mmCIF file of C-alpha atoms in Angstrom:
data_model
loop_
_atom_site.group_PDB
_atom_site.id
_atom_site.type_symbol
_atom_site.label_atom_id
_atom_site.label_comp_id
_atom_site.label_asym_id
_atom_site.label_seq_id
_atom_site.Cartn_x
_atom_site.Cartn_y
_atom_site.Cartn_z
ATOM 1 C CA MET A 1 0.000 0.000 0.000
ATOM 2 C CA THR A 2 1.300 3.468 -0.899
ATOM 3 C CA SER A 3 2.041 5.587 2.178
ATOM 4 C CA THR A 4 0.803 9.180 2.217
ATOM 5 C CA VAL A 5 4.089 10.084 3.891
ATOM 6 C CA TRP A 6 5.952 9.443 0.656
ATOM 7 C CA TYR A 7 3.997 11.630 -1.766
ATOM 8 C CA PRO A 8 1.927 14.832 -1.793
ATOM 9 C CA GLU A 9 -1.830 14.419 -2.162
ATOM 10 C CA ASN A 10 -1.974 15.848 -5.699
ATOM 11 C CA GLN A 11 -1.406 13.608 -8.711
ATOM 12 C CA ASP A 12 1.396 15.603 -10.350
ATOM 13 C CA TYR A 13 4.954 14.308 -10.354
ATOM 14 C CA VAL A 14 7.160 15.748 -7.638
ATOM 15 C CA ALA A 15 10.040 17.824 -9.024
ATOM 16 C CA PRO A 16 13.112 15.567 -9.304
ATOM 17 C CA THR A 17 15.727 16.170 -6.639
ATOM 18 C CA LYS A 18 18.401 18.548 -7.908
ATOM 19 C CA TYR A 19 22.009 17.387 -8.041
ATOM 20 C CA TYR A 20 24.318 18.886 -5.393
ATOM 21 C CA GLU A 21 21.413 20.409 -3.447
ATOM 22 C CA GLN A 22 22.249 20.141 0.269
ATOM 23 C CA HIS A 23 19.890 18.319 2.652
ATOM 24 C CA GLN A 24 20.257 17.751 6.392
ATOM 25 C CA VAL A 25 19.951 14.104 7.474
ATOM 26 C CA GLY A 26 20.964 13.581 11.089
ATOM 27 C CA VAL A 27 24.573 14.711 11.501
ATOM 28 C CA TYR A 28 25.095 14.729 7.738
ATOM 29 C CA GLN A 29 24.731 17.241 4.963
ATOM 30 C CA ILE A 30 23.984 15.035 1.961
ATOM 31 C CA SER A 31 23.410 15.733 -1.716
ATOM 32 C CA VAL A 32 22.546 13.608 -4.730
ATOM 33 C CA THR A 33 25.339 13.726 -7.316
ATOM 34 C CA ASP A 34 24.130 11.011 -9.698
ATOM 35 C CA TRP A 35 20.874 9.100 -10.268
ATOM 36 C CA LYS A 36 20.804 6.536 -13.062
ATOM 37 C CA TYR A 37 18.202 4.006 -14.211
ATOM 38 C CA SER A 38 18.711 0.846 -16.297
ATOM 39 C CA LYS A 39 15.573 -0.580 -17.875
ATOM 40 C CA LYS A 40 17.453 -3.768 -18.763
ATOM 41 C CA ASP A 41 18.571 -4.355 -15.156
ATOM 42 C CA HIS A 42 15.318 -3.067 -13.583
ATOM 43 C CA ALA A 43 17.560 -1.075 -11.253
ATOM 44 C CA MET A 44 18.635 2.400 -10.177
ATOM 45 C CA GLN A 45 21.881 3.671 -8.718
ATOM 46 C CA ILE A 46 21.984 6.838 -6.618
ATOM 47 C CA ILE A 47 25.227 8.453 -5.463
ATOM 48 C CA PHE A 48 25.245 10.801 -2.460
ATOM 49 C CA GLU A 49 28.026 13.005 -1.162
ATOM 50 C CA LYS A 50 28.108 13.153 2.667
ATOM 51 C CA GLN A 51 29.581 15.749 5.017
ATOM 52 C CA ASN A 52 29.571 15.099 8.750
ATOM 53 C CA ARG A 53 29.927 18.253 10.858
ATOM 54 C CA GLU A 54 30.052 16.244 14.085
ATOM 55 C CA ILE A 55 32.716 13.872 15.465
ATOM 56 C CA LEU A 56 30.911 10.527 15.310
ATOM 57 C CA ASP A 57 29.160 8.972 12.325
ATOM 58 C CA GLU A 58 25.555 7.760 12.407
ATOM 59 C CA LYS A 59 23.854 4.737 10.925
ATOM 60 C CA LEU A 60 21.555 5.635 8.048
ATOM 61 C CA TYR A 61 18.313 3.893 7.072
ATOM 62 C CA PHE A 62 16.840 3.697 3.577
ATOM 63 C CA GLY A 63 13.578 2.928 1.854
ATOM 64 C CA ALA A 64 12.167 3.224 -1.669
ATOM 65 C CA MET A 65 8.707 3.208 -3.190
ATOM 66 C CA GLU A 66 7.157 3.432 -6.633
ATOM 67 C CA ARG A 67 4.169 5.757 -6.527
ATOM 68 C CA THR A 68 1.617 3.198 -7.734
ATOM 69 C CA GLY A 69 3.512 -0.048 -7.219
ATOM 70 C CA GLY A 70 4.471 0.116 -3.566
ATOM 71 C CA GLU A 71 7.679 -0.753 -1.709
ATOM 72 C CA LEU A 72 10.909 -1.494 -3.573
ATOM 73 C CA GLU A 73 14.132 -3.145 -2.507
ATOM 74 C CA VAL A 74 16.891 -0.635 -1.721
ATOM 75 C CA LYS A 75 20.341 -1.347 -0.304
ATOM 76 C CA ALA A 76 23.615 0.443 0.298
ATOM 77 C CA VAL A 77 26.229 -1.070 -2.000
ATOM 78 C CA LEU A 78 28.842 1.268 -0.536
ATOM 79 C CA ASP A 79 28.625 3.431 2.582
ATOM 80 C CA GLU A 80 31.728 5.495 3.293
ATOM 81 C CA PRO A 81 32.234 8.475 5.647
ATOM 82 C CA ASP A 82 32.048 10.964 2.771
ATOM 83 C CA TYR A 83 29.833 9.244 0.209
ATOM 84 C CA LEU A 84 27.009 6.745 -0.114
ATOM 85 C CA ILE A 85 25.879 4.646 -3.073
ATOM 86 C CA LEU A 86 22.379 3.139 -3.015
ATOM 87 C CA ARG A 87 20.849 0.619 -5.401
ATOM 88 C CA ILE A 88 17.102 0.135 -5.949
ATOM 89 C CA GLU A 89 16.203 -3.203 -7.536
ATOM 90 C CA ASN A 90 13.203 -4.967 -9.097
ATOM 91 C CA ILE A 91 11.772 -1.752 -10.487
ATOM 92 C CA PRO A 92 8.580 -2.571 -12.458
ATOM 93 C CA GLU A 93 8.505 -2.046 -16.239
ATOM 94 C CA ASN A 94 5.665 0.475 -16.038
ATOM 95 C CA TRP A 95 7.039 2.559 -13.185
ATOM 96 C CA LYS A 96 6.161 6.258 -13.111
ATOM 97 C CA GLU A 97 7.801 7.877 -10.090
ATOM 98 C CA ILE A 98 10.226 6.784 -7.403
ATOM 99 C CA SER A 99 10.394 8.164 -3.877
ATOM 100 C CA LEU A 100 13.590 7.372 -1.989
ATOM 101 C CA ARG A 101 13.931 8.134 1.702
ATOM 102 C CA VAL A 102 17.051 8.445 3.839
ATOM 103 C CA GLY A 103 17.153 9.055 7.584
ATOM 104 C CA ASN A 104 19.056 8.467 10.788
ATOM 105 C CA THR A 105 16.000 6.676 12.214
ATOM 106 C CA GLU A 106 13.397 4.340 10.710
ATOM 107 C CA ASN A 107 10.638 6.855 11.452
ATOM 108 C CA GLU A 108 9.164 7.751 8.047
ATOM 109 C CA ASP A 109 7.972 11.178 9.241
ATOM 110 C CA SER A 110 11.524 12.345 9.979
ATOM 111 C CA MET A 111 13.198 10.888 6.874
ATOM 112 C CA LYS A 112 14.318 13.029 3.941
ATOM 113 C CA LYS A 113 12.591 12.249 0.637
ATOM 114 C CA PHE A 114 14.297 12.270 -2.749
ATOM 115 C CA TYR A 115 12.428 11.910 -6.049
ATOM 116 C CA THR A 116 12.779 11.039 -9.702
ATOM 117 C CA ASN A 117 10.279 10.129 -12.434
ATOM 118 C CA VAL A 118 10.200 8.281 -15.731
ATOM 119 C CA ASN A 119 10.328 11.530 -17.746
ATOM 120 C CA ARG A 120 13.361 13.004 -16.022
ATOM 121 C CA VAL A 121 15.602 10.179 -14.822
ATOM 122 C CA GLU A 122 18.973 9.681 -16.530
ATOM 123 C CA GLU A 123 18.939 6.321 -18.328
ATOM 124 C CA THR A 124 21.880 3.987 -18.886
ATOM 125 C CA LYS A 125 22.070 0.617 -20.626
ATOM 126 C CA LYS A 126 23.715 -1.293 -17.814
ATOM 127 C CA LEU A 127 23.956 -1.044 -14.013
ATOM 128 C CA ALA A 128 25.969 -4.108 -13.137
ATOM 129 C CA LEU A 129 26.883 -4.850 -9.533
ATOM 130 C CA LYS A 130 30.476 -3.775 -8.894
ATOM 131 C CA ASP A 131 33.250 -4.023 -6.363
ATOM 132 C CA GLU A 132 34.390 -1.093 -4.223
ATOM 133 C CA LYS A 133 36.804 0.078 -6.913
ATOM 134 C CA GLY A 134 34.039 0.108 -9.512
ATOM 135 C CA TYR A 135 31.704 2.160 -7.341
ATOM 136 C CA LEU A 136 34.492 4.571 -6.478
ATOM 137 C CA MET A 137 35.025 5.057 -10.215
ATOM 138 C CA ASP A 138 31.309 5.869 -10.591
ATOM 139 C CA ARG A 139 31.624 8.479 -7.866
ATOM 140 C CA LEU A 140 34.700 10.104 -9.423
ATOM 141 C CA LEU A 141 33.071 10.196 -12.859
ATOM 142 C CA ALA A 142 29.969 11.837 -11.376
ATOM 143 C CA GLN A 143 32.156 14.441 -9.641
ATOM 144 C CA LYS A 144 34.064 15.153 -12.849
ATOM 145 C CA ARG A 145 30.873 15.515 -14.870
ATOM 146 C CA GLN A 146 29.545 18.027 -12.353
ATOM 147 C CA ALA A 147 32.851 19.929 -12.333
ATOM 148 C CA ASP A 148 32.841 20.025 -16.161
ATOM 149 C CA GLN A 149 29.309 21.461 -16.125
ATOM 150 C CA GLU A 150 30.239 24.069 -13.526
ATOM 151 C CA LEU A 151 33.313 25.102 -15.538
ATOM 152 C CA GLU A 152 31.193 25.424 -18.662
ATOM 153 C CA GLY A 153 28.753 27.628 -16.734
ATOM 154 C CA ILE A 154 31.586 29.876 -15.516
ATOM 155 C CA GLN A 155 32.997 30.196 -19.041
ATOM 156 C CA LYS A 156 29.579 31.165 -20.410
ATOM 157 C CA LYS A 157 29.250 33.900 -17.781
ATOM 158 C CA ILE A 158 32.707 35.245 -18.704
ATOM 159 C CA THR A 159 31.837 35.257 -22.413
ATOM 160 C CA LYS A 160 28.567 37.085 -21.745
ATOM 161 C CA LEU A 161 30.275 39.768 -19.646
ATOM 162 C CA LEU A 162 33.064 40.251 -22.200
ATOM 163 C CA GLN A 163 30.451 40.753 -24.917
ATOM 164 C CA GLU A 164 28.559 43.208 -22.720
ATOM 165 C CA ASN A 165 31.724 45.230 -22.119
ATOM 166 C CA GLU A 166 32.417 45.262 -25.857
ATOM 167 C CA ASP A 167 28.894 46.543 -26.531
ATOM 168 C CA LEU A 168 29.233 49.195 -23.822
ATOM 169 C CA SER A 169 32.564 50.372 -25.268
ATOM 170 C CA LYS A 170 30.958 50.742 -28.705
ATOM 171 C CA LYS A 171 28.135 52.738 -27.125
ATOM 172 C CA GLU A 172 30.693 55.031 -25.500
ATOM 173 C CA GLU A 173 32.398 55.609 -28.865
ATOM 174 C CA GLU A 174 29.066 56.437 -30.506
ATOM 175 C CA ILE A 175 28.245 58.991 -27.817
ATOM 176 C CA LYS A 176 31.693 60.619 -27.990
ATOM 177 C CA ALA A 177 31.474 60.864 -31.791
ATOM 178 C CA LYS A 178 28.260 62.879 -31.726
ATOM 179 C CA THR A 179 28.565 66.586 -32.492
ATOM 180 C CA TYR A 180 26.253 69.623 -32.518
ATOM 181 C CA LEU A 181 24.400 68.460 -29.428
ATOM 182 C CA THR A 182 21.961 70.528 -27.427
ATOM 183 C CA GLN A 183 22.736 71.117 -23.767
ATOM 184 C CA ALA A 184 20.141 68.520 -22.753
ATOM 185 C CA GLU A 185 21.536 65.954 -25.196
ATOM 186 C CA GLN A 186 25.075 66.594 -23.994
ATOM 187 C CA LYS A 187 24.042 66.147 -20.347
ATOM 188 C CA LYS A 188 22.220 62.909 -21.156
ATOM 189 C CA GLY A 189 25.263 61.636 -23.093
ATOM 190 C CA GLU A 190 27.595 62.401 -20.184
ATOM 191 C CA GLU A 191 25.314 60.547 -17.765
ATOM 192 C CA THR A 192 25.177 57.555 -20.113
ATOM 193 C CA LEU A 193 28.976 57.544 -20.379
ATOM 194 C CA ILE A 194 29.347 57.494 -16.589
ATOM 195 C CA ARG A 195 26.899 54.579 -16.276
ATOM 196 C CA ALA A 196 28.661 52.673 -19.060
ATOM 197 C CA GLU A 197 32.109 53.208 -17.513
ATOM 198 C CA ASN A 198 30.890 52.077 -14.096
ATOM 199 C CA GLN A 199 29.259 48.969 -15.534
ATOM 200 C CA ILE A 200 32.407 48.090 -17.484
ATOM 201 C CA LEU A 201 34.438 48.304 -14.249
ATOM 202 C CA ILE A 202 31.904 46.159 -12.357
ATOM 203 C CA ASN A 203 31.881 43.596 -15.153
ATOM 204 C CA GLN A 204 35.667 43.503 -15.272
ATOM 205 C CA GLU A 205 35.885 42.812 -11.537
ATOM 206 C CA THR A 206 33.326 40.012 -11.942
ATOM 207 C CA ILE A 207 35.271 38.581 -14.881
ATOM 208 C CA GLU A 208 38.479 38.499 -12.838
ATOM 209 C CA HIS A 209 36.686 36.715 -9.994
ATOM 210 C CA LEU A 210 35.152 34.204 -12.427
ATOM 211 C CA GLU A 211 38.528 33.578 -14.046
ATOM 212 C CA GLU A 212 39.932 32.674 -10.614
ATOM 213 C CA GLU A 213 36.984 30.288 -10.105
ATOM 214 C CA ALA A 214 37.633 28.763 -13.528
ATOM 215 C CA VAL A 215 41.285 28.093 -12.657
ATOM 216 C CA GLU A 216 40.251 26.418 -9.386
ATOM 217 C CA LYS A 217 37.665 24.325 -11.216
ATOM 218 C CA GLU A 218 40.230 23.316 -13.866
ATOM 219 C CA ASN A 219 42.569 22.224 -11.066
ATOM 220 C CA ASP A 220 39.752 20.160 -9.525
ATOM 221 C CA ILE A 221 39.083 18.523 -12.882
ATOM 222 C CA ASP A 222 42.783 17.725 -13.372
ATOM 223 C CA SER A 223 42.885 16.158 -9.888
ATOM 224 C CA LEU A 224 39.793 14.047 -10.647
ATOM 225 C CA LYS A 225 41.318 12.940 -13.965
ATOM 226 C CA MET A 226 44.439 11.749 -12.126
ATOM 227 C CA LYS A 227 42.355 9.785 -9.607
ATOM 228 C CA ILE A 228 40.294 8.240 -12.413
ATOM 229 C CA ASP A 229 43.450 7.258 -14.315
ATOM 230 C CA GLU A 230 44.913 5.689 -11.176
ATOM 231 C CA LEU A 231 41.821 3.479 -10.789
ATOM 232 C CA LYS A 232 41.819 2.268 -14.390
#
């Protein structure tokens, strides 16, 4: 029987849990970094990053449910101090939405819920059971993929700001080239120039900060590549 604790009362799908969104579970801050589904294996694999802000670790409890099909089998295939990999098995062919819960007690009311659905889950051909080395590789690959996406986002922001500064500089040149202006037009042009110059300076400071972030992210990616190569 489907528990009302697991899903809202409306019939719409719950928004899938965002990657790297922090959630408090007992002493841990945890975040989903990868959620894959294999139709062939009738299974899902979910990777969590864990951060413990206390001294001692806690035991975690898990459960999974398909919205219309009821309870599913979920187990921890790897549970380390800083990451957790769960596997949900025997997922029905016609599944629609999965609710996964994680908590430091078996009390459903206090457990954190994580969601995915058939329209949004990331599919993969195979989710074979692996040894510790294999699951560690999955974790590193998920981290690298996220770092690559973050670097791409930073680079897009830099490109956008550079283009904006170029457009502002052209606007400044157009204003300075104008002649035979009335007093009102001249005053308006001077005010526009001041705003453009200030915005260019603000953008340049932001660009420099983003470039520093990009270098740090590139270093992270290089470090992850080395770890991945060492595991191969």
